PDB file of C-alpha atoms and ligand atoms in Angstrom:
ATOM      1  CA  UNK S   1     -31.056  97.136 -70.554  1.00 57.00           C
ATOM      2  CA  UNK S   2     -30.265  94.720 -67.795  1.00 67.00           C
ATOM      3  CA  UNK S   3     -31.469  96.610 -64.257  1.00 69.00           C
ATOM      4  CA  UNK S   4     -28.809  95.684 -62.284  1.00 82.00           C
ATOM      5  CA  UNK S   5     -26.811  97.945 -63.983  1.00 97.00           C
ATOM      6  CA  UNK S   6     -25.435 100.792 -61.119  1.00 98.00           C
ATOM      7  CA  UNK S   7     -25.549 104.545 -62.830  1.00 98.00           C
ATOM      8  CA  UNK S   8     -24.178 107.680 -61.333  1.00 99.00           C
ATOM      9  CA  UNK S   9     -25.754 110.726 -62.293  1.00 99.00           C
ATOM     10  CA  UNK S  10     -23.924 114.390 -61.086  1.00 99.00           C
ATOM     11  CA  UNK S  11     -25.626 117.507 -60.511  1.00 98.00           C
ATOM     12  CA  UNK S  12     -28.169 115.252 -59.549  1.00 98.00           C
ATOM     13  CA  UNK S  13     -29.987 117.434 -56.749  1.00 98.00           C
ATOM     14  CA  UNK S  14     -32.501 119.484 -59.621  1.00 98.00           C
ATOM     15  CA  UNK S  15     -32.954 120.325 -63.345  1.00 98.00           C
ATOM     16  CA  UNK S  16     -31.239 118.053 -66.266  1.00 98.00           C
ATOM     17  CA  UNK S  17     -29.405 115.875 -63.598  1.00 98.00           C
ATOM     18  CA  UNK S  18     -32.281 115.356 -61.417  1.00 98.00           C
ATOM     19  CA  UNK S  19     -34.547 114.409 -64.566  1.00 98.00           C
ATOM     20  CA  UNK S  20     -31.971 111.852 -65.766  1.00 98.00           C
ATOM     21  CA  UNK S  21     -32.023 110.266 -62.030  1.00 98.00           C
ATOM     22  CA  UNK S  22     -35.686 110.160 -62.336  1.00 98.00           C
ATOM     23  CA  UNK S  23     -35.662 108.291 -65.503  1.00 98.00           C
ATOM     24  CA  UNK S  24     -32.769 105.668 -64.153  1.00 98.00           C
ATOM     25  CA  UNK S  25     -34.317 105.083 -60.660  1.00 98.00           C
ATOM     26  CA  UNK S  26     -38.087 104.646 -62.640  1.00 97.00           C
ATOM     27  CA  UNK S  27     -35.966 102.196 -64.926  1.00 97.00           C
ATOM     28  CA  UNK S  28     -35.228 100.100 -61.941  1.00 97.00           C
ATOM     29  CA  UNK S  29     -31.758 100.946 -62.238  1.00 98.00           C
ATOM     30  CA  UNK S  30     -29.949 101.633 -58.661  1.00 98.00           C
ATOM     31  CA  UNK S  31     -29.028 105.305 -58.979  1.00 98.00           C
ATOM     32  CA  UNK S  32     -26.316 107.101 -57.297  1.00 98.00           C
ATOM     33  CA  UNK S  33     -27.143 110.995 -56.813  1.00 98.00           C
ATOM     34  CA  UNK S  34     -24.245 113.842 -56.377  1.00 98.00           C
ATOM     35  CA  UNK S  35     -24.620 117.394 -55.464  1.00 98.00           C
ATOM     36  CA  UNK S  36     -23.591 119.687 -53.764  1.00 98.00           C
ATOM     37  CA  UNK S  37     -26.651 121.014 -52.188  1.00 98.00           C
ATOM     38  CA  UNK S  38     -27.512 118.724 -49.933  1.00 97.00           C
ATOM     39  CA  UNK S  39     -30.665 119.075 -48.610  1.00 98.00           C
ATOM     40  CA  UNK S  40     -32.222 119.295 -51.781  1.00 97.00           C
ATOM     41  CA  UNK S  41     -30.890 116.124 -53.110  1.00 98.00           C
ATOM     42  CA  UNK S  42     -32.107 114.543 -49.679  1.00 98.00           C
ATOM     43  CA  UNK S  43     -35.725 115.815 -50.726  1.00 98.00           C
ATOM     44  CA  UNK S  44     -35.777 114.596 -54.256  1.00 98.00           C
ATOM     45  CA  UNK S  45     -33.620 111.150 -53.591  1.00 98.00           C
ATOM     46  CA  UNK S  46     -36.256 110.654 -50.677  1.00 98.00           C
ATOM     47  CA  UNK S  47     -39.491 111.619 -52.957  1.00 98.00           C
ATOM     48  CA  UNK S  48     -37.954 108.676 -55.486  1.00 98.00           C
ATOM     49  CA  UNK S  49     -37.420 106.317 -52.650  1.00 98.00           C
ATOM     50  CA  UNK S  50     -40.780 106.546 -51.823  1.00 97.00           C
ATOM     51  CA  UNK S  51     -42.128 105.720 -55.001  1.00 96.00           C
ATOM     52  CA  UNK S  52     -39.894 102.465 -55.018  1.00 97.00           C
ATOM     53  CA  UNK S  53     -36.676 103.941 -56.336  1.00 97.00           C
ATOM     54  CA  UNK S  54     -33.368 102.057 -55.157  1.00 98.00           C
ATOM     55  CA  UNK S  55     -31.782 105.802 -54.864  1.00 98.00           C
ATOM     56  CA  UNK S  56     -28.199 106.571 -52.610  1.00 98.00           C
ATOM     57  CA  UNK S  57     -27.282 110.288 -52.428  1.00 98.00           C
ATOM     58  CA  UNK S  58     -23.569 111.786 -51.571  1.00 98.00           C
ATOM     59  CA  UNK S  59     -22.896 115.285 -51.297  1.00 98.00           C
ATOM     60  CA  UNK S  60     -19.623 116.007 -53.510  1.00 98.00           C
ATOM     61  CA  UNK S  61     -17.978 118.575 -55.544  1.00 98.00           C
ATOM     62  CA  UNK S  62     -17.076 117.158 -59.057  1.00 99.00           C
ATOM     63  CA  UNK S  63     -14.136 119.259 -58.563  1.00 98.00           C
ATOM     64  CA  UNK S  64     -12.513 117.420 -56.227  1.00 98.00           C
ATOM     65  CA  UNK S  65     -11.279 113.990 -56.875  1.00 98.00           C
ATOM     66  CA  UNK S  66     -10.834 112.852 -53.303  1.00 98.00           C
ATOM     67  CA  UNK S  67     -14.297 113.842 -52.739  1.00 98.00           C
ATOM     68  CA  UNK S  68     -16.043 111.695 -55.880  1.00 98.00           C
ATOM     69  CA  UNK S  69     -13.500 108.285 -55.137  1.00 98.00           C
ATOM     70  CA  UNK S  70     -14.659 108.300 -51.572  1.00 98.00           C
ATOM     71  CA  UNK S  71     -18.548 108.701 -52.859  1.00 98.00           C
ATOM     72  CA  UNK S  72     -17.977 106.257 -55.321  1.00 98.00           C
ATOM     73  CA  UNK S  73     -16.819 103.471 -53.084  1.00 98.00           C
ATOM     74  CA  UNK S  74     -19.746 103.951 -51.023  1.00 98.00           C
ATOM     75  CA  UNK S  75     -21.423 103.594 -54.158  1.00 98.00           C
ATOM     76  CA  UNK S  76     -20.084 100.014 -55.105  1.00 98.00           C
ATOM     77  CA  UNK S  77     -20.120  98.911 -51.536  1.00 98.00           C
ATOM     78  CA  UNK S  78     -24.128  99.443 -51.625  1.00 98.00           C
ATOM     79  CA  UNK S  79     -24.777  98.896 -55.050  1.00 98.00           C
ATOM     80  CA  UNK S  80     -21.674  97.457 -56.796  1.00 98.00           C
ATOM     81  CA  UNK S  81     -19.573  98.801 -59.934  1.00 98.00           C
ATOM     82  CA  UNK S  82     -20.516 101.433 -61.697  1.00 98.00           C
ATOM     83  CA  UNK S  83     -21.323 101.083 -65.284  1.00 98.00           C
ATOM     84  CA  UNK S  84     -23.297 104.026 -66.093  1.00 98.00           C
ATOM     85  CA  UNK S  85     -21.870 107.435 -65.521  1.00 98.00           C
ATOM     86  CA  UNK S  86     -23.794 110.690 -66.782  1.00 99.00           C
ATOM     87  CA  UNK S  87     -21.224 113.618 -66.009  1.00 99.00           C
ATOM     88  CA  UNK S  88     -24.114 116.460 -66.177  1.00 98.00           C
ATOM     89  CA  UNK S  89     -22.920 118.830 -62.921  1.00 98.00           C
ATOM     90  CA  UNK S  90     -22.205 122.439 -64.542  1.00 98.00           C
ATOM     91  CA  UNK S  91     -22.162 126.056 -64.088  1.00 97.00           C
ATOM     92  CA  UNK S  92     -23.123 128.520 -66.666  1.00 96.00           C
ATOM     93  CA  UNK S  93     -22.136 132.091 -65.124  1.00 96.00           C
ATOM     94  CA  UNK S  94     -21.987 135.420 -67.947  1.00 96.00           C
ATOM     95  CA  UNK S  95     -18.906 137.562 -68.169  1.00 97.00           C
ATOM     96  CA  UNK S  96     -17.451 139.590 -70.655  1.00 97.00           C
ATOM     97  CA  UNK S  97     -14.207 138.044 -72.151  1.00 98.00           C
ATOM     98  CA  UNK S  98     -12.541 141.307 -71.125  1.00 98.00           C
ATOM     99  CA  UNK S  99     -14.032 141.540 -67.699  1.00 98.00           C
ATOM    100  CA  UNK S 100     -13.070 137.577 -66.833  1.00 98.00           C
ATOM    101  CA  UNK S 101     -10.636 136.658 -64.392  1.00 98.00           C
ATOM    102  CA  UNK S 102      -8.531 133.804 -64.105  1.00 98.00           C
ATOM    103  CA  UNK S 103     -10.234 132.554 -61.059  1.00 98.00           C
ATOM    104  CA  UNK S 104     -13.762 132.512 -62.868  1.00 98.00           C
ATOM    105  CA  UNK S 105     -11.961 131.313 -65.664  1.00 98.00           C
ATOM    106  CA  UNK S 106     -10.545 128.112 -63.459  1.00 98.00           C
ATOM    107  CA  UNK S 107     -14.258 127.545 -61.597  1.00 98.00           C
ATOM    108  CA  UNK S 108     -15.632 127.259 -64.711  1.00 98.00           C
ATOM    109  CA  UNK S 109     -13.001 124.143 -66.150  1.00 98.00           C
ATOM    110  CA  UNK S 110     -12.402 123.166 -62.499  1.00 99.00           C
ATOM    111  CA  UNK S 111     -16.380 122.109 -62.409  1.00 99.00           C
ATOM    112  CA  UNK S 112     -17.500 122.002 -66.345  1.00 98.00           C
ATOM    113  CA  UNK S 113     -14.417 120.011 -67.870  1.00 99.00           C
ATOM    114  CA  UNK S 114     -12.301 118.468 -65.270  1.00 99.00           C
ATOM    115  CA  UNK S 115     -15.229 117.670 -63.390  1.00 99.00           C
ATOM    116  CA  UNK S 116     -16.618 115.713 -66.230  1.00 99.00           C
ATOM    117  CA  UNK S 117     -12.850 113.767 -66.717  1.00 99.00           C
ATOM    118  CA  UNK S 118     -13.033 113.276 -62.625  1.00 99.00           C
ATOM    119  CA  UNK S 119     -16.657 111.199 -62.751  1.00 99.00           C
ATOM    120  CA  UNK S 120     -15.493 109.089 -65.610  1.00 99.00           C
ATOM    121  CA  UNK S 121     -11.821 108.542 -64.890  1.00 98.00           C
ATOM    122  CA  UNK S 122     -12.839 107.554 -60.991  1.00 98.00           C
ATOM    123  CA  UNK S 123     -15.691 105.069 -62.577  1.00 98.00           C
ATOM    124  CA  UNK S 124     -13.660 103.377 -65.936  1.00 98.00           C
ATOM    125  CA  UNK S 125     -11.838 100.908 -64.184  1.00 98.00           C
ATOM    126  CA  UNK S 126     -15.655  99.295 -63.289  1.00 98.00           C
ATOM    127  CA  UNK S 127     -16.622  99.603 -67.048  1.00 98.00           C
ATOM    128  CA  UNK S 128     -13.116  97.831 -68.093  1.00 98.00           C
ATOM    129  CA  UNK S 129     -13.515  94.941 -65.888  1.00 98.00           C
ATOM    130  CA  UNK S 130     -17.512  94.500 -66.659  1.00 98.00           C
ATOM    131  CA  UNK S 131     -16.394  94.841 -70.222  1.00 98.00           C
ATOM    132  CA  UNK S 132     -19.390  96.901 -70.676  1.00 98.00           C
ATOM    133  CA  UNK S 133     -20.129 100.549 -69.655  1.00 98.00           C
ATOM    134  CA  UNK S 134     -22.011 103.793 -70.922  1.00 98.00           C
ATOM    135  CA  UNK S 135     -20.673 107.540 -70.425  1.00 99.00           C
ATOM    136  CA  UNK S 136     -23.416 110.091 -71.489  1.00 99.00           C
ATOM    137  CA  UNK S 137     -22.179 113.449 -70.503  1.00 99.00           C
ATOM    138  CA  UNK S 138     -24.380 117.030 -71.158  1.00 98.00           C
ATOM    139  CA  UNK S 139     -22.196 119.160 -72.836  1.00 98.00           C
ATOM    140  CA  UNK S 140     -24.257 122.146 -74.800  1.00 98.00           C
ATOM    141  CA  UNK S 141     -24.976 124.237 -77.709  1.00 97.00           C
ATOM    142  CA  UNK S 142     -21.883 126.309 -76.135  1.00 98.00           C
ATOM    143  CA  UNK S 143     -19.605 123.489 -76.638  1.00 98.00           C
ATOM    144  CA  UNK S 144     -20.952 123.785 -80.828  1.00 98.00           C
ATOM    145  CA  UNK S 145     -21.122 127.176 -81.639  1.00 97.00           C
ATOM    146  CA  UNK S 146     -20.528 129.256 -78.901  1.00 97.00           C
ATOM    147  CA  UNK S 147     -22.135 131.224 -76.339  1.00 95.00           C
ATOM    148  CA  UNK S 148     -21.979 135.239 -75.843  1.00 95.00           C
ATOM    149  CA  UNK S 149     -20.231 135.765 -72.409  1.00 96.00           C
ATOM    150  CA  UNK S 150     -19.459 132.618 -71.921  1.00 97.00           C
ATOM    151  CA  UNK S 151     -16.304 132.074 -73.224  1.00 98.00           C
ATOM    152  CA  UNK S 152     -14.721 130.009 -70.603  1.00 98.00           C
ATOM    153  CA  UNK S 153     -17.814 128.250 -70.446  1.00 98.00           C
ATOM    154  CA  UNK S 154     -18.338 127.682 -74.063  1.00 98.00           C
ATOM    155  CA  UNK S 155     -14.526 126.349 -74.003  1.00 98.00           C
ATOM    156  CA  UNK S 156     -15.315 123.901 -71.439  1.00 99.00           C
ATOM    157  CA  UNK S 157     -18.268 122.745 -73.395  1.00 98.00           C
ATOM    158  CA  UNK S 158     -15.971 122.356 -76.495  1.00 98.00           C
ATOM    159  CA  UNK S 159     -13.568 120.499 -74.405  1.00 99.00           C
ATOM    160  CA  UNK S 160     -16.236 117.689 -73.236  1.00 99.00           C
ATOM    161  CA  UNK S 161     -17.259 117.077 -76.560  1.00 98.00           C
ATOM    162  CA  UNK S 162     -13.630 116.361 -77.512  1.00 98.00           C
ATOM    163  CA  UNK S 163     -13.468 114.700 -74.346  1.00 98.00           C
ATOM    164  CA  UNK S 164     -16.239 112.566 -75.869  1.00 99.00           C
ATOM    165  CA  UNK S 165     -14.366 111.863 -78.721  1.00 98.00           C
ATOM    166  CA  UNK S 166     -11.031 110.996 -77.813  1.00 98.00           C
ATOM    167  CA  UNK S 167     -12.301 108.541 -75.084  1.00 98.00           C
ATOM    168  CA  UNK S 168     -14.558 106.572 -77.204  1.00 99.00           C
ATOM    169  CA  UNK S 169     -11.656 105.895 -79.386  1.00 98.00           C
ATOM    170  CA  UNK S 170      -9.967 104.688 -76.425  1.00 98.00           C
ATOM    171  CA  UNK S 171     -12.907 102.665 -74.600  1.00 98.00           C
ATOM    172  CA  UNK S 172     -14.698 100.929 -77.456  1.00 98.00           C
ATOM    173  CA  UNK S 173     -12.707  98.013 -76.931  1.00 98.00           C
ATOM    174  CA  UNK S 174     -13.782  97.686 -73.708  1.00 98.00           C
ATOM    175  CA  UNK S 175     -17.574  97.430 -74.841  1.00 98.00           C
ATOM    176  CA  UNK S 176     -17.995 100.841 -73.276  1.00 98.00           C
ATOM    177  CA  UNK S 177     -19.747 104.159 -75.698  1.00 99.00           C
ATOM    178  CA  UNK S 178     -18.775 107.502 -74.760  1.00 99.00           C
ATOM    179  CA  UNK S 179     -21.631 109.857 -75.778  1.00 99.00           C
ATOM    180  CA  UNK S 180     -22.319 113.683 -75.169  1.00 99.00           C
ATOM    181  CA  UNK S 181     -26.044 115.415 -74.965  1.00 99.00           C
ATOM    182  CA  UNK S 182     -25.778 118.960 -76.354  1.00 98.00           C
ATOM    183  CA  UNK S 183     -29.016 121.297 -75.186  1.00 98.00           C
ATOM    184  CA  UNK S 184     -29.805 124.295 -76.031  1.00 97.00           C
ATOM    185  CA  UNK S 185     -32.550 126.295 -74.083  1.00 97.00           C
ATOM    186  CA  UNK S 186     -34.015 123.528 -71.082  1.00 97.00           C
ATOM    187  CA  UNK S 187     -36.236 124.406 -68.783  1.00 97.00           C
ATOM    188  CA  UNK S 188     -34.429 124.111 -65.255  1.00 97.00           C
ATOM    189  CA  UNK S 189     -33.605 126.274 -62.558  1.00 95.00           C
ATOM    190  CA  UNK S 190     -30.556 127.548 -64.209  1.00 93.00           C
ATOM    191  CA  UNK S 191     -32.176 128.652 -66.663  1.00 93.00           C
ATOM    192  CA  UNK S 192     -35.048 130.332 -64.440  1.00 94.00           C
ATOM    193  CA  UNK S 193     -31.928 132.120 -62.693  1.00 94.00           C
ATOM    194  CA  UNK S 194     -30.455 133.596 -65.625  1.00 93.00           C
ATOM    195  CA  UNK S 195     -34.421 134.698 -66.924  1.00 94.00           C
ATOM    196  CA  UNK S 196     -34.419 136.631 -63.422  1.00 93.00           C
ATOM    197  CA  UNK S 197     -30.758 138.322 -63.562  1.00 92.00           C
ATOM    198  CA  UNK S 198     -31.919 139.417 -67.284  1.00 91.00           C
ATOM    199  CA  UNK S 199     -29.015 137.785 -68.497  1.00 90.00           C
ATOM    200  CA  UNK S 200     -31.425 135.279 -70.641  1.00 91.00           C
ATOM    201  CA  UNK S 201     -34.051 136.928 -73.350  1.00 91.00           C
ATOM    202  CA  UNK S 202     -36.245 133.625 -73.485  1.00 93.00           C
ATOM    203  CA  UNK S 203     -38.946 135.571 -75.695  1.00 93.00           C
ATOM    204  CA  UNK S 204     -35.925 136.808 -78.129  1.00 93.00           C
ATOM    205  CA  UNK S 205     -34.496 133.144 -78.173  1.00 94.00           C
ATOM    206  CA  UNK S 206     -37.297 131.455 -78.698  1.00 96.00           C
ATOM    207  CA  UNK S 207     -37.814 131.932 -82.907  1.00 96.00           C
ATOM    208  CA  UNK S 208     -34.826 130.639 -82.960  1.00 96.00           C
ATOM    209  CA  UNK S 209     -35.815 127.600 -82.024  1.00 98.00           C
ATOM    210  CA  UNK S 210     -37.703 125.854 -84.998  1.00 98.00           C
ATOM    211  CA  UNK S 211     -39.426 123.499 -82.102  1.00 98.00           C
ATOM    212  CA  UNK S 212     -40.348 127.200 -80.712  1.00 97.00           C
ATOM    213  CA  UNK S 213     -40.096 125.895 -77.460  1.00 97.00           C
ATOM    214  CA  UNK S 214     -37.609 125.046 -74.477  1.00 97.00           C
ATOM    215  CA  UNK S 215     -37.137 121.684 -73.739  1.00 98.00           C
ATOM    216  CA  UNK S 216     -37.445 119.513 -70.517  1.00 98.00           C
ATOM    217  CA  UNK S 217     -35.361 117.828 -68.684  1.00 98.00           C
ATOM    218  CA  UNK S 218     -37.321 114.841 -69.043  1.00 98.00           C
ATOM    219  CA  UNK S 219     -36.725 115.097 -73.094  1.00 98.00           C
ATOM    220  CA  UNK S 220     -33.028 115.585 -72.069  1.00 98.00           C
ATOM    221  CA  UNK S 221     -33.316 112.072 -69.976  1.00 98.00           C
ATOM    222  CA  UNK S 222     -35.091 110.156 -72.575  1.00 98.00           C
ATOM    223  CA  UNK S 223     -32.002 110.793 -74.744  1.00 98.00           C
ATOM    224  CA  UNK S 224     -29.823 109.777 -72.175  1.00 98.00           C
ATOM    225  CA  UNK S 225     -31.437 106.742 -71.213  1.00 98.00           C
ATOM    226  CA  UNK S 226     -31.436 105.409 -74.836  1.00 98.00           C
ATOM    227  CA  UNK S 227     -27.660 106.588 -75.461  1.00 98.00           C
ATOM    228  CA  UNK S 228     -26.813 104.788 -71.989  1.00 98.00           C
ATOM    229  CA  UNK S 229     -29.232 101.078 -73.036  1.00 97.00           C
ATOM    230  CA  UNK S 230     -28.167  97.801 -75.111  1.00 96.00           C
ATOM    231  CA  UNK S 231     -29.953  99.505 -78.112  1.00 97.00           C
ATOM    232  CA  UNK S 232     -27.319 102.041 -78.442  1.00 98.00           C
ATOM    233  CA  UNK S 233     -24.661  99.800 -78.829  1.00 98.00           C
ATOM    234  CA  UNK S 234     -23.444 100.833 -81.681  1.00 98.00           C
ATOM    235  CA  UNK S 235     -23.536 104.441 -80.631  1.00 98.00           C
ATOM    236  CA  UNK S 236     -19.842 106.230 -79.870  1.00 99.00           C
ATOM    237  CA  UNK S 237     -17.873 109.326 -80.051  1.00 99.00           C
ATOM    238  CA  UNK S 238     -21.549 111.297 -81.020  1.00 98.00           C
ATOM    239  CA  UNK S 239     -22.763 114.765 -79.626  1.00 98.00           C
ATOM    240  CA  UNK S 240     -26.751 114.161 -80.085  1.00 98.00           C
ATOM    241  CA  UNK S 241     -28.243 117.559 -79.561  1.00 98.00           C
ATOM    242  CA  UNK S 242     -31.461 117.574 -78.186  1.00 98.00           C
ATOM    243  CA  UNK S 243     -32.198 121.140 -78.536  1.00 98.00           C
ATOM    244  CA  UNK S 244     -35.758 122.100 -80.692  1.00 98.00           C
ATOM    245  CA  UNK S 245     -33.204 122.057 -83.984  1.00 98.00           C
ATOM    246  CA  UNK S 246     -31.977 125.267 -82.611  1.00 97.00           C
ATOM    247  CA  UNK S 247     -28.370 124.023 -83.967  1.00 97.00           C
ATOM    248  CA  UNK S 248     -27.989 121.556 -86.322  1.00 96.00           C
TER     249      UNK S 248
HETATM  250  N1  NAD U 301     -30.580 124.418 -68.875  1.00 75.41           N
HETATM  251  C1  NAD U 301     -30.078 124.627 -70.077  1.00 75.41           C
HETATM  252  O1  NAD U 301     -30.669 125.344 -70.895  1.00 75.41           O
HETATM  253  C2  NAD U 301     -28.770 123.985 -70.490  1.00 75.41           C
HETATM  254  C3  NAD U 301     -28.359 124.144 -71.804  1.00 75.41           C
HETATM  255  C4  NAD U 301     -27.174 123.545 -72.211  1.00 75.41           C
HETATM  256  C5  NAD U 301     -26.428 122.803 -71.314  1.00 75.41           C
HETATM  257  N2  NAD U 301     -26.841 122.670 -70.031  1.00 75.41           N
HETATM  258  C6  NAD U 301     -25.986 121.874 -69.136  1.00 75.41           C
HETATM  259  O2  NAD U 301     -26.761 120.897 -68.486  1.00 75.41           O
HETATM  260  C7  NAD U 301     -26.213 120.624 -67.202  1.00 75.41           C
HETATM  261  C8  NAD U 301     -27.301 120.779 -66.159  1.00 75.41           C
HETATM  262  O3  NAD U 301     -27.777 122.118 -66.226  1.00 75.41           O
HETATM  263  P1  NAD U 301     -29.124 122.602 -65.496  1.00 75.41           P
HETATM  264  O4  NAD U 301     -29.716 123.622 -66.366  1.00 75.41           O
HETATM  265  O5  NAD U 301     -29.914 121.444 -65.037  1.00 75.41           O
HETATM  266  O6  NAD U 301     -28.440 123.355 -64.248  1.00 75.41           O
HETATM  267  P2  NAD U 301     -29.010 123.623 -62.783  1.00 75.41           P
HETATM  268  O7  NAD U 301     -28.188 124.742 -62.233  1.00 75.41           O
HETATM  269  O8  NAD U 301     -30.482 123.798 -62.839  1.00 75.41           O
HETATM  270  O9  NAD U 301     -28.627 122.279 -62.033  1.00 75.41           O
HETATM  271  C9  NAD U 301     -27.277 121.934 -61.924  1.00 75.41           C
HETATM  272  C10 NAD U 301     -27.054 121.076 -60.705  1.00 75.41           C
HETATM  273  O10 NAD U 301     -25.640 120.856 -60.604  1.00 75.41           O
HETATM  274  C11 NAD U 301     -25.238 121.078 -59.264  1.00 75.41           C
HETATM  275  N3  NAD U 301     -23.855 121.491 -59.225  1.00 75.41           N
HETATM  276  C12 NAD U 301     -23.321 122.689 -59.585  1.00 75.41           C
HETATM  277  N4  NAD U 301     -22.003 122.703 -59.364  1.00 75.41           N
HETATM  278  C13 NAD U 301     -21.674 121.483 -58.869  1.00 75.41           C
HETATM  279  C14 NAD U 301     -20.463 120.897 -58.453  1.00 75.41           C
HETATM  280  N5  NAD U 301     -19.306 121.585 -58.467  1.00 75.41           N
HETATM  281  N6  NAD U 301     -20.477 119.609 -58.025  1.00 75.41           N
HETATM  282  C15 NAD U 301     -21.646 118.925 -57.960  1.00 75.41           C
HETATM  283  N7  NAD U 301     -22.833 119.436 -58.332  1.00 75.41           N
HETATM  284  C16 NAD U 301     -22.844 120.704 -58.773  1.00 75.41           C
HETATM  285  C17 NAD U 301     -26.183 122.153 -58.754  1.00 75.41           C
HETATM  286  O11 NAD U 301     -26.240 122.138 -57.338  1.00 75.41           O
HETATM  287  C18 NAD U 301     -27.489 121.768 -59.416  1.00 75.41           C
HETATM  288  O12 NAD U 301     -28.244 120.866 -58.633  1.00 75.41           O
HETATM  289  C19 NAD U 301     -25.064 121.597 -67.007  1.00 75.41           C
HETATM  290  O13 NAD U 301     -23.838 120.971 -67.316  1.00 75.41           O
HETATM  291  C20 NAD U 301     -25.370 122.682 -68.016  1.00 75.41           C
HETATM  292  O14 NAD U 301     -24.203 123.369 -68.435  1.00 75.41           O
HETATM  293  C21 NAD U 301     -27.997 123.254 -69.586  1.00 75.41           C
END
């Protein structure tokens, strides 16, 4: 894949996202990082810079559109359009379907779904005009076959997969794939959270998993940066779950 080619990556600040940055700014690719903690993503974006990564960093919701077009013109003023886009930003919080309110209902699509449609839709226009472009978002085992408590989540999941779907209809003829990564159990702070709340029975998940293991985020990025090179061309409207076989 060329190198010049500019990639955003959200959620980009530690676990999945900050593995797929990793993998584009080791690439040679110039890598734009969003977060919204920001002194973390200063730490990481600096560690990459230091071994020779052409890294920017912008603290931004994905929830808020104002917030990602002003980030993003920074972006093509110091590195140019954007071409790659990995939507990866989420929250994965348990409540009972009963229990849920509206307003955790509306975080949850706010950041998970319309998050995802704010970091593409802000960055297509680039792909249209290059006549080339790769979306990779991380959707989830959720999104496939549901996940206990996590209804709104597992809806918003759902929705970027069809997300996926609809838009690579819609883009191929721009020379653009729209892809989605589905995990399952990745080892990332998230998931080290929801371990320490005992929300998360690793131990009782795990034979579950035919790989028997959780995966990394760097097995997660691998994925990404083939779905995201020339080789993938021919590549749209897939969810490729990288998950152990835990769903097939
Ligand atoms: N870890 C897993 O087992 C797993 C499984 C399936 C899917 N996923 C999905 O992978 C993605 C990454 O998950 P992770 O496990 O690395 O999570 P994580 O919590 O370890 O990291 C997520 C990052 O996103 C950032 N973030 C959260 N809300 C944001 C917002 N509104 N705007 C910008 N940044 C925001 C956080 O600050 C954090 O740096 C998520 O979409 C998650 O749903 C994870």
């Amino acid at each position: 894949m060329s190198k010049d080619r500019v990639v955003v990556v959200t959620g980009a600040a530690g676990g999945i996202g900050l593995g797929i940055a990793q993998r584009f700014a080791r690439d040679g690719h110039p890598t734009a990082m969003l977060d919204v903690q920001k002194d973390l993503l200063e730490r990481e974006a600096d560690a990459l810079r230091s071994a020779g990564g052409k890294v920017m960093t912008a603290q931004v919701d994905v929830s808020d559109r104002s917030a990602i077009d002003a980030a993003y013109e920074r972006v093509r003023e110091e590195f140019g359009p954007i071409t790659i886009v990995v939507p990866n930003a989420g929250i994965a919080p348990i409540v009972p379907f009963q229990e849920m309110t509206l307003a955790q209902w509306q975080q949850v699509m706010d950041i998970n779904l319309t998050g995802v449609f704010h970091t593409i839709q802000a960055a297509v226009n680039d792909m249209v005009v290059a006549k080339w472009g790769r979306v990779v978002s991380i959707s989830s085992h959720a999104g496939q076959s549901g996940g206990m408590y996590m209804s709104h989540y597992s809806a918003a999941k759902g929705g970027v997969i069809s997300l996926t779907k609809g838009l690579a209809r819609e883009l191929a003829a721009h020379g653009t794939t729209v892809n989605t990564i589905a995990p399952s159990v990745c080892e990332t702070p998230q998931m080290h959270r929801a371990i320490e709340a005992g929300q998360f029975p690793l131990d009782a998940v795990l034979p579950m998993i035919p790989i028997s293991r959780a995966g990394t985020p760097d097995e997660i990025a691998s994925a990404c940066a083939f779905l995201a090179s020339e080789e993938a061309a021919y590549i749209t409207g897939q969810v490729l779950a990288v998950n152990g076989g835990m769903y097939m």
